[in-house]
Amino acid sequence: MPDVVADLIEALGPDVVRTGDAVPQRNCADWSGVPPVRPRAVVLARSVVDVAAAVRVCHAHGQPIVPQGGLTGLVGGAAPGGDEVALSLERMTGIEEIDVDSATMTVLAGTPLEVAQEAAAAAGFTLGIDLGARGSCSVGGNVSTNAGGVNVLRFGMARASVRGLEVVLADGTVVTGLNKMLKNNAGYDWTQLFVGSEGTLGIVTRVVLALHPAQPEVTTAFAVVPDFVAALIALRRLQSRLAGQLVAFEAMWPDFIDFSARVCKAHPPIDPGAGVALIVEAASAAAAGGDRPLETALADLVEDGIVTDAVIAKSVDERRRIWAVREAPPAEYPVHVPGFIPYDVSIPLGAFDTAVGELRAALSDRWPGIMALFYGHVADSNLHLVAHLPGVAEQPRAAVNEVVYAVVARHGGSISAEHGIGRQKRPYLALSRSPEEIALMRRIKDALDPTGILNPGRVL
Amino acid sequence: MPDVVADLIEALGPDVVRTGDAVPQRNCADWSGVPPVRPRAVVLARSVVDVAAAVRVCHAHGQPIVPQGGLTGLVGGAAPGGDEVALSLERMTGIEEIDVDSATMTVLAGTPLEVAQEAAAAAGFTLGIDLGARGSCSVGGNVSTNAGGVNVLRFGMARASVRGLEVVLADGTVVTGLNKMLKNNAGYDWTQLFVGSEGTLGIVTRVVLALHPAQPEVTTAFAVVPDFVAALIALRRLQSRLAGQLVAFEAMWPDFIDFSARVCKAHPPIDPGAGVALIVEAASAAAAGGDRPLETALADLVEDGIVTDAVIAKSVDERRRIWAVREAPPAEYPVHVPGFIPYDVSIPLGAFDTAVGELRAALSDRWPGIMALFYGHVADSNLHLVAHLPGVAEQPRAAVNEVVYAVVARHGGSISAEHGIGRQKRPYLALSRSPEEIALMRRIKDALDPTGILNPGRVL
C-alpha cells in the first residue's frame, strides 16, 4: 500500500504537497512557544477542491491532520506534531464578494484579517473582528478559534460576525452554507459547531462575515477609579449613557501601571496611585455644540465621585500615548521578563475583584517576590495576568498554572477567555467544564470525526 | 412489561403525569392551526429533576416526546401527536438570579418572556428578546426556536442573548453550563447546538440571558420612499448615522397599506401612494438642544431626495397610531380573510425587491384576483407575505406554498426566517438547505438522539 504522502503527492502534485527540507519553516510552529516540529508533509492547498482531496486521502489512511491558518495561535492548536500532515490555507486568500445590500463579505479562509478589514473599509463598512495579530492571522483561524480581541464589547466574539460558512468534513465532504441573511431558522444552524472548535470538527474554507456601518471617530479617555467596585459602576453608567457606542473598557492594576511606566517608559497621563486605571473608548459623533458624549459622561462620573480623575485624548498622538500604557508591556515582556507566564482567563464580573485579590495573595504566598501584573478587557470578563519570578531561569510554569487555574475555577471562571484550548490548556479543561459537558463535546467530536484525524490532541 | 405511562406515573405521580380527560386542552395544540390532538400523556414537570426522570422513562421505552413551552409556535413544533408524550415546562417558571455585575439573568425555561422582561426592567436592564407573543411564549421556547421578533436589528436573534444553558439530553442526562461570561473559549460552545433546534436535540431547562443597559426613550417615525432601492439607501444611511441605535426598520408595500387603511381603519399619517412605507425607530437620547438624532437624519434624507416624506411621533398616542398601521392587519386577518396563508421567509436584501415583484406576478398569474400583502422586518432580510383567495372556502395552501417557496429558493432565501421548521415546513427544508447540510444535521441528530425520541418528525 502506498503511503499517505505518496498518495497526497499523486493527488495534488509536489507544488502543493511539500515534504522534508521543502517544508517551510513557517509551517513548523505557531506563536504559542511550542518548539518547532517538522510535520510529515505540508499541503499548501490552492482551493477548497485541494482541501477536500487532501482530507479524503488522509481519511483513507487514518492520517492525522493539523489545519493551519495564520499560525498566530497561542495554545499550540496549529503547531504540528511530527506524525501529522499540516493542511495550510495560506494560499486561499481573497475577498470573493462584498454585498453592500446584505452588508456581508464572503472571503476565503486563508485571507489575512487585515486584508478583509481594509476591503470592508474601502466599501464603507467596518468588520466586527479585530485583534493585535491582524496582519498575520487569517479569517478562517479567527472563526475556527472564535477569536476575541479589541471589538468584543461592541461587536461580540468572532461567532457574532459569522453569517455563513463552507467547511470540509473529516471524510472530505464539502458542506456549503454561505448564508447572508440575519434571520434564517431553516433547520439547525450547523455553522455554530465549527466556530471555536479549533479545527477538530472540520476545516473552514470560506466565510460570510456580517459588516457594520463605518464607525464615527472614536473618543479615547484615560480615567482613574479608586477601586474595582467603582470601575464596575462606571462601566454600567457608561454602557447606559453611550448605549451601543462603548468600544473599549480596559482596566489596569497598580503593578501593571508601575511596570508600564518604570520599565517600558510608557507614562500614564494621570498618576493612578493605588487606584485602578481605565482606558475607555466610545465611537460617537460629537453633538452639534462639539461636545463629545464620552467627555460629558465622564465629567458626570467625576462629579458623582465615582471616577477620581479623567483625561480625554485631544490628538492622535495623545491617543497613541494613552494606548501605549496598555500595549507597551505585552510587547516588551520578552525583553524585560523572559520566560514570563501569561494568562488569558475569564471571571464573572461579580467575583472579579475578589479573584484578583486571591490570585495576588496565592502567588505571593507561594513565591515571595513574584511579579504579577493584572489587566484586562474588563467589560468582557476577561482578565490577563502575567507572572514572572525575577532571576529564575526555569520559570515554574506548571506550578503557577495550578495556583492560577484553581482560583479561576473556584469562582466559576474560564481557563480560556479568547485563546482557546489547543494543546497547552487541554490538561485544565475539566476545571472550567463539567464531566457531562466534556462527554457531550466528545460525543459531538466522535459524530463528526469518528476516526479522530482532525487536529487530534487539541481541545479534547 | 408495564407501559410507559404507568412507569411515568410510578416515577412522578398523577399530579405531574396527566392522561385521558385529565390532559389539559392547552397541551393539545399550539398556535400553528394544526388540529388539536390529545397526547398519550402530559408531564407537567416541576423541576429539571422531573424532566430528567420523565426523559429517562421515555428513553427506556423508546417513547416519543414533544417538549412544550408557551405553545405559541406557528409551525407545529410543539403540537402533539396522539402517540407522543407531551413534556410541558409551564410549571418551571421563575427568575433564579439577576447578576447586576455580569449583566445576566438566570431563568427557568418555562418562564413567560414578559415576566423575564419585567424583571430585567425592574433591575434597570433591557432584555434583548421581544416578540408579539411575549405574554404567552416562554424563554425556553424562545431559545429552542432561536426566536426573532422586534429587537433583532439591534440585539440579534435569541441566540445572541444566550450566555449559558442547562439541557436534558435524550437519555435523561442533565448538562449544565450556566456560563455568565461574554468570553469563554474553554472547549466547544455546545449550547449553540440547542438554540434553534426546536427540541429535537435536547430539552432546555434553564437559560442564562445577557442583559443590556436600560434603553433611552425611543423615537418613532413613519416615512415614505419612492421604491425599495431608496429604502435600502435610507437603511444604510440611518445605520451609519445612528450606529447601534436603530431599533426598527419595517417596510410595507402599497397593497398592505391599503388593507390596513381600508379594511382595518388604521390610517397612515402620510399617504404613501405607490411608494414603500417605512416605520423607523431609534433609541437615542435627545441632544442638548433637544434635537432627536433620528429626526435630523430623516430631514437630511428628505433633503437629499431619498425619503419622500416623513413624520415623527410627538406623543405616545401618535406612536401607537403609527404602529397600528403595521400591527392591525396581522391581528385582524382571522376576521377579514379567514384561511389566509401566511409566510415568514428571508431573502438576501440585494434580491429582495426582485423577489417581491416575482412573487406578486407569480401569484397573480396563477390565481387572478388573489390578495397578496407584502411587509417585513427589512433590515433583517425578513419578508412577511400573506396570501388569500377572496371567496374561496378551501384555500389552496399547498399550491401557494410551491409557488412562494420556489421564488424564495431561486434567490437563495430561507423558507423560515424566524418561525422555524417544525412539522409544517419540513417538506420544504431542502429548498433552503443542500443535501450535504441536511446530511450533517441528520448526523448531529443521530449523535444526540440515537433512538429518535425527541420531537420526532419536526425539522428533519
Coordinates of N, CA and C in Angstrom, one line a residue, chain B residues 41-186:
Chain B
A41 N -49.9 11.2 27.1 CA -49.9 11.8 28.4 C -49.2 13.1 28.4
V42 N -49.5 13.9 29.4 CA -48.7 15.2 29.5 C -48.0 15.1 30.8
V43 N -46.7 15.4 30.8 CA -45.9 15.5 32.0 C -45.8 17.0 32.4
L44 N -46.3 17.4 33.5 CA -46.2 18.8 33.9 C -45.1 18.9 34.9
A45 N -43.9 18.9 34.4 CA -42.7 18.9 35.2 C -42.6 20.0 36.1
R46 N -42.1 19.7 37.4 CA -42.0 20.8 38.4 C -40.5 21.3 38.4
S47 N -39.6 20.5 37.9 CA -38.2 20.8 38.1 C -37.4 20.0 37.0
V48 N -36.1 20.4 36.9 CA -35.2 19.7 36.0 C -35.1 18.2 36.4
V49 N -35.3 17.9 37.7 CA -35.3 16.5 38.1 C -36.4 15.8 37.5
D50 N -37.6 16.4 37.5 CA -38.8 15.8 36.9 C -38.5 15.6 35.4
V51 N -38.0 16.6 34.7 CA -37.8 16.5 33.3 C -36.8 15.3 33.0
A52 N -35.7 15.2 33.8 CA -34.8 14.1 33.6 C -35.4 12.8 33.8
A53 N -36.2 12.7 34.9 CA -36.9 11.4 35.2 C -37.8 11.0 34.1
A54 N -38.6 11.9 33.6 CA -39.5 11.6 32.5 C -38.8 11.2 31.3
V55 N -37.7 11.9 30.9 CA -37.0 11.6 29.7 C -36.4 10.2 29.9
R56 N -35.9 9.9 31.1 CA -35.3 8.5 31.3 C -36.3 7.4 31.1
V57 N -37.5 7.6 31.6 CA -38.5 6.6 31.4 C -38.9 6.5 29.9
C58 N -39.1 7.6 29.3 CA -39.4 7.6 27.8 C -38.3 6.9 27.0
H59 N -37.1 7.2 27.4 CA -35.9 6.7 26.7 C -35.9 5.2 26.8
A60 N -36.2 4.7 28.0 CA -36.2 3.2 28.2 C -37.3 2.5 27.3
H61 N -38.3 3.3 27.1 CA -39.5 2.7 26.3 C -39.4 3.0 24.8
G62 N -38.5 3.9 24.4 CA -38.5 4.3 23.0 C -39.7 5.2 22.8
Q63 N -40.1 5.9 23.8 CA -41.4 6.7 23.7 C -41.1 8.1 23.2
P64 N -41.7 8.5 22.0 CA -41.5 9.9 21.5 C -42.0 10.9 22.5
I65 N -41.3 12.0 22.6 CA -41.6 13.1 23.5 C -41.7 14.4 22.7
V66 N -42.8 15.2 22.9 CA -42.8 16.5 22.4 C -42.7 17.6 23.5
P67 N -41.6 18.3 23.5 CA -41.4 19.3 24.6 C -42.3 20.5 24.3
Q68 N -42.9 21.1 25.4 CA -43.8 22.2 25.2 C -43.4 23.3 26.2
G69 N -43.4 24.5 25.6 CA -43.2 25.8 26.4 C -44.5 26.5 26.4
G70 N -44.5 27.7 25.8 CA -45.7 28.6 25.8 C -46.7 28.2 24.7
L71 N -46.3 27.3 23.9 CA -47.2 26.7 22.8 C -47.6 27.8 21.8
T72 N -46.8 28.8 21.6 CA -47.1 29.9 20.7 C -46.5 29.7 19.3
G73 N -45.8 28.6 19.1 CA -45.2 28.3 17.8 C -46.1 28.2 16.7
L74 N -45.7 28.5 15.5 CA -46.5 28.7 14.3 C -46.3 27.6 13.3
V75 N -45.4 26.6 13.6 CA -45.1 25.6 12.6 C -45.4 24.2 13.1
G76 N -46.1 24.0 14.2 CA -46.5 22.7 14.7 C -45.4 22.0 15.4
G77 N -44.4 22.7 15.8 CA -43.2 22.1 16.5 C -43.6 21.5 17.9
A78 N -44.6 22.1 18.6 CA -45.0 21.7 19.9 C -46.4 21.1 20.0
A79 N -47.0 21.0 18.8 CA -48.4 20.4 18.7 C -48.2 18.9 18.8
P80 N -48.8 18.2 19.8 CA -48.5 16.8 20.0 C -49.2 15.9 19.0
G81 N -48.6 14.7 18.8 CA -49.2 13.6 18.1 C -49.9 12.7 19.1
G82 N -50.8 11.9 18.7 CA -51.6 11.1 19.6 C -50.7 10.0 20.3
D83 N -49.6 9.7 19.7 CA -48.7 8.6 20.2 C -47.5 9.2 21.0
E84 N -47.6 10.5 21.2 CA -46.5 11.2 21.9 C -46.8 11.5 23.3
V85 N -45.7 11.7 24.1 CA -45.9 12.2 25.5 C -45.4 13.7 25.4
A86 N -46.4 14.5 25.8 CA -46.0 16.0 25.9 C -45.3 16.3 27.2
L87 N -44.1 16.9 27.1 CA -43.4 17.3 28.3 C -43.4 18.8 28.4
S88 N -44.3 19.2 29.3 CA -44.5 20.7 29.4 C -43.6 21.3 30.5
L89 N -43.1 22.4 30.2 CA -42.3 23.1 31.2 C -43.0 24.3 31.8
E90 N -44.3 24.3 31.6 CA -45.1 25.5 32.1 C -45.1 25.8 33.6
R91 N -44.8 24.7 34.3 CA -44.7 24.9 35.8 C -43.3 25.4 36.2
M92 N -42.4 25.3 35.3 CA -41.0 25.6 35.7 C -40.7 27.1 35.4
T93 N -41.3 28.0 36.2 CA -41.2 29.4 36.0 C -40.4 30.1 37.1
G94 N -39.8 31.1 36.8 CA -39.1 31.9 37.9 C -37.7 32.4 37.4
I95 N -37.5 33.6 37.9 CA -36.2 34.2 37.7 C -35.3 33.8 38.9
E96 N -34.3 33.0 38.6 CA -33.4 32.5 39.7 C -32.4 33.5 40.2
E97 N -31.9 34.3 39.3 CA -30.9 35.3 39.7 C -30.8 36.4 38.6
I98 N -30.7 37.6 39.1 CA -30.2 38.7 38.2 C -28.9 39.1 38.7
D99 N -27.8 38.9 37.9 CA -26.5 39.3 38.3 C -26.1 40.6 37.7
V100 N -26.2 41.7 38.5 CA -26.1 43.0 38.0 C -24.7 43.2 37.5
D101 N -23.7 42.7 38.1 CA -22.3 42.9 37.7 C -22.0 42.2 36.3
S102 N -22.5 41.0 36.2 CA -22.3 40.3 34.9 C -23.3 40.7 33.8
A103 N -24.4 41.5 34.3 CA -25.5 41.8 33.4 C -26.1 40.6 32.8
T104 N -26.5 39.7 33.6 CA -27.1 38.4 33.2 C -28.3 38.1 34.1
M105 N -29.1 37.3 33.5 CA -30.3 36.8 34.2 C -30.4 35.3 34.0
T106 N -30.6 34.6 35.1 CA -30.8 33.1 35.0 C -32.2 32.8 35.3
V107 N -32.9 32.1 34.3 CA -34.3 31.9 34.4 C -34.6 30.4 34.1
L108 N -35.7 29.9 34.7 CA -36.2 28.6 34.4 C -36.9 28.7 33.0
A109 N -36.8 27.6 32.3 CA -37.2 27.6 30.9 C -38.7 28.0 30.7
G110 N -39.5 27.6 31.6 CA -40.9 27.8 31.4 C -41.4 29.3 31.7
T111 N -40.5 30.1 32.1 CA -40.8 31.5 32.5 C -41.4 32.2 31.2
P112 N -42.5 32.8 31.4 CA -43.0 33.7 30.2 C -42.0 34.8 29.9
L113 N -41.8 35.0 28.6 CA -40.9 36.1 28.2 C -41.2 37.4 28.9
E114 N -42.5 37.8 29.0 CA -42.8 39.1 29.5 C -42.4 39.2 31.0
V115 N -42.5 38.1 31.7 CA -42.1 38.1 33.2 C -40.6 38.3 33.2
A116 N -39.9 37.7 32.4 CA -38.4 37.9 32.3 C -38.1 39.4 32.0
Q117 N -38.8 39.9 31.0 CA -38.6 41.3 30.5 C -38.9 42.3 31.7
E118 N -40.0 42.0 32.4 CA -40.3 42.9 33.5 C -39.3 42.9 34.6
A119 N -38.8 41.7 34.9 CA -37.8 41.5 36.0 C -36.5 42.2 35.5
A120 N -36.2 42.1 34.2 CA -35.0 42.8 33.8 C -35.2 44.3 33.9
A121 N -36.3 44.8 33.5 CA -36.6 46.3 33.6 C -36.5 46.8 35.0
A122 N -37.1 46.0 35.9 CA -37.1 46.4 37.4 C -35.7 46.5 37.9
A123 N -34.7 45.7 37.3 CA -33.3 45.8 37.7 C -32.5 46.8 36.9
G124 N -33.2 47.6 36.0 CA -32.5 48.6 35.3 C -31.9 48.1 34.0
F125 N -32.4 47.0 33.5 CA -31.9 46.4 32.2 C -33.0 46.3 31.2
T126 N -32.5 45.9 30.0 CA -33.4 45.6 28.9 C -33.0 44.2 28.4
L127 N -34.0 43.3 28.2 CA -33.8 42.0 27.6 C -33.7 42.2 26.1
G128 N -32.8 41.4 25.5 CA -32.6 41.5 24.1 C -33.7 40.8 23.2
I129 N -34.6 40.0 23.8 CA -35.6 39.3 23.1 C -36.9 39.9 23.3
D130 N -37.7 40.2 22.2 CA -39.0 40.6 22.3 C -39.8 40.2 21.1
L131 N -41.1 39.8 21.3 CA -41.9 39.4 20.2 C -43.4 39.5 20.7
G132 N -44.3 39.5 19.7 CA -45.7 39.8 19.9 C -46.3 38.9 21.0
A133 N -45.8 37.6 21.0 CA -46.4 36.6 21.9 C -45.8 36.7 23.3
R134 N -45.2 37.8 23.6 CA -44.4 37.9 24.9 C -45.2 37.4 26.1
G135 N -46.5 37.7 26.2 CA -47.2 37.3 27.4 C -47.4 35.8 27.5
S136 N -47.3 35.1 26.4 CA -47.6 33.6 26.4 C -46.4 32.8 26.2
C137 N -45.5 33.2 25.3 CA -44.4 32.4 25.0 C -43.4 32.3 26.2
S138 N -42.6 31.2 26.2 CA -41.7 31.0 27.3 C -40.2 31.2 26.8
V139 N -39.4 31.6 27.8 CA -38.0 31.8 27.4 C -37.3 30.5 26.8
G140 N -37.7 29.4 27.4 CA -37.1 28.1 26.9 C -37.5 27.9 25.4
G141 N -38.8 28.3 25.1 CA -39.3 28.2 23.7 C -38.5 29.2 22.8
N142 N -38.3 30.4 23.3 CA -37.6 31.4 22.6 C -36.2 30.9 22.2
V143 N -35.6 30.2 23.2 CA -34.2 29.7 22.9 C -34.3 28.5 22.0
S144 N -35.2 27.6 22.2 CA -35.2 26.4 21.4 C -35.6 26.7 20.0
T145 N -36.3 27.8 19.7 CA -36.6 28.1 18.3 C -35.8 29.3 17.8
N146 N -34.8 29.7 18.6 CA -34.0 30.9 18.2 C -34.9 32.0 17.7
A147 N -35.8 32.4 18.6 CA -36.8 33.4 18.2 C -36.2 34.7 17.7
G148 N -37.0 35.3 16.8 CA -36.6 36.6 16.2 C -37.4 37.7 16.9
G149 N -38.3 38.3 16.2 CA -39.1 39.3 16.8 C -38.7 40.7 16.5
V150 N -39.0 41.7 17.4 CA -38.9 43.1 17.0 C -37.6 43.7 17.4
N151 N -36.7 43.0 18.1 CA -35.4 43.6 18.5 C -34.2 43.1 17.8
V152 N -34.4 42.3 16.7 CA -33.3 41.6 16.1 C -32.3 42.6 15.5
L153 N -32.8 43.7 14.9 CA -31.9 44.6 14.3 C -30.9 45.1 15.3
R154 N -31.3 45.3 16.5 CA -30.4 45.9 17.5 C -29.7 44.8 18.3
F155 N -30.4 43.8 18.7 CA -29.8 42.8 19.7 C -29.6 41.4 19.1
G156 N -30.0 41.2 17.8 CA -29.8 39.9 17.2 C -30.9 38.9 17.5
M157 N -30.8 37.7 17.0 CA -31.8 36.7 17.3 C -31.6 36.2 18.7
A158 N -32.5 35.4 19.2 CA -32.4 34.9 20.6 C -31.1 34.3 20.9
R159 N -30.4 33.7 19.9 CA -29.1 33.1 20.1 C -28.1 34.1 20.7
A160 N -28.2 35.3 20.2 CA -27.3 36.3 20.7 C -27.5 36.7 22.1
S161 N -28.6 36.4 22.7 CA -28.9 36.7 24.1 C -28.5 35.5 25.1
V162 N -28.2 34.4 24.5 CA -27.9 33.2 25.3 C -26.4 33.1 25.8
R163 N -26.2 33.2 27.0 CA -24.8 33.0 27.6 C -24.6 31.6 28.1
G164 N -25.6 31.0 28.7 CA -25.4 29.7 29.2 C -26.8 28.9 29.2
L165 N -26.7 27.6 29.3 CA -27.9 26.8 29.2 C -27.7 25.6 30.2
E166 N -28.9 25.1 30.6 CA -28.9 23.7 31.1 C -29.9 23.0 30.2
V167 N -29.5 21.8 29.8 CA -30.4 21.0 28.9 C -30.4 19.5 29.4
V168 N -31.5 18.9 29.1 CA -31.7 17.4 29.4 C -31.6 16.7 28.0
L169 N -30.6 15.8 28.0 CA -30.4 15.1 26.7 C -31.4 13.9 26.6
A170 N -31.3 13.3 25.4 CA -32.3 12.2 25.1 C -32.3 11.0 26.1
D171 N -31.2 10.8 26.8 CA -31.1 9.7 27.7 C -31.4 10.2 29.1
G172 N -31.7 11.4 29.3 CA -32.0 11.9 30.6 C -30.8 12.6 31.3
T173 N -29.7 12.6 30.7 CA -28.5 13.2 31.3 C -28.8 14.7 31.3
V174 N -28.5 15.3 32.5 CA -28.6 16.8 32.6 C -27.2 17.4 32.4
V175 N -27.1 18.3 31.4 CA -25.9 19.0 31.1 C -26.1 20.5 31.5
T176 N -25.2 20.9 32.4 CA -25.4 22.3 33.0 C -24.2 23.1 32.6
G177 N -24.4 24.2 31.9 CA -23.3 25.1 31.5 C -23.9 26.5 31.7
L178 N -24.0 27.0 32.9 CA -24.7 28.3 33.2 C -23.6 29.4 33.1
N179 N -23.0 29.5 32.0 CA -21.9 30.5 31.8 C -22.5 31.9 31.8
K180 N -21.9 32.8 32.5 CA -22.3 34.2 32.5 C -21.4 35.2 31.7
M181 N -20.2 34.6 31.3 CA -19.2 35.5 30.8 C -19.3 35.7 29.3
L182 N -19.0 36.9 28.8 CA -19.0 37.2 27.4 C -18.0 36.4 26.7
K183 N -16.8 36.2 27.3 CA -15.7 35.4 26.7 C -15.5 34.1 27.4
N184 N -15.7 33.0 26.7 CA -15.4 31.7 27.3 C -15.1 30.8 26.2
N185 N -13.9 30.6 25.8 CA -13.5 29.7 24.8 C -12.8 28.4 25.3
A186 N -13.4 27.9 26.4 CA -12.9 26.7 27.0 C -13.7 25.5 26.4

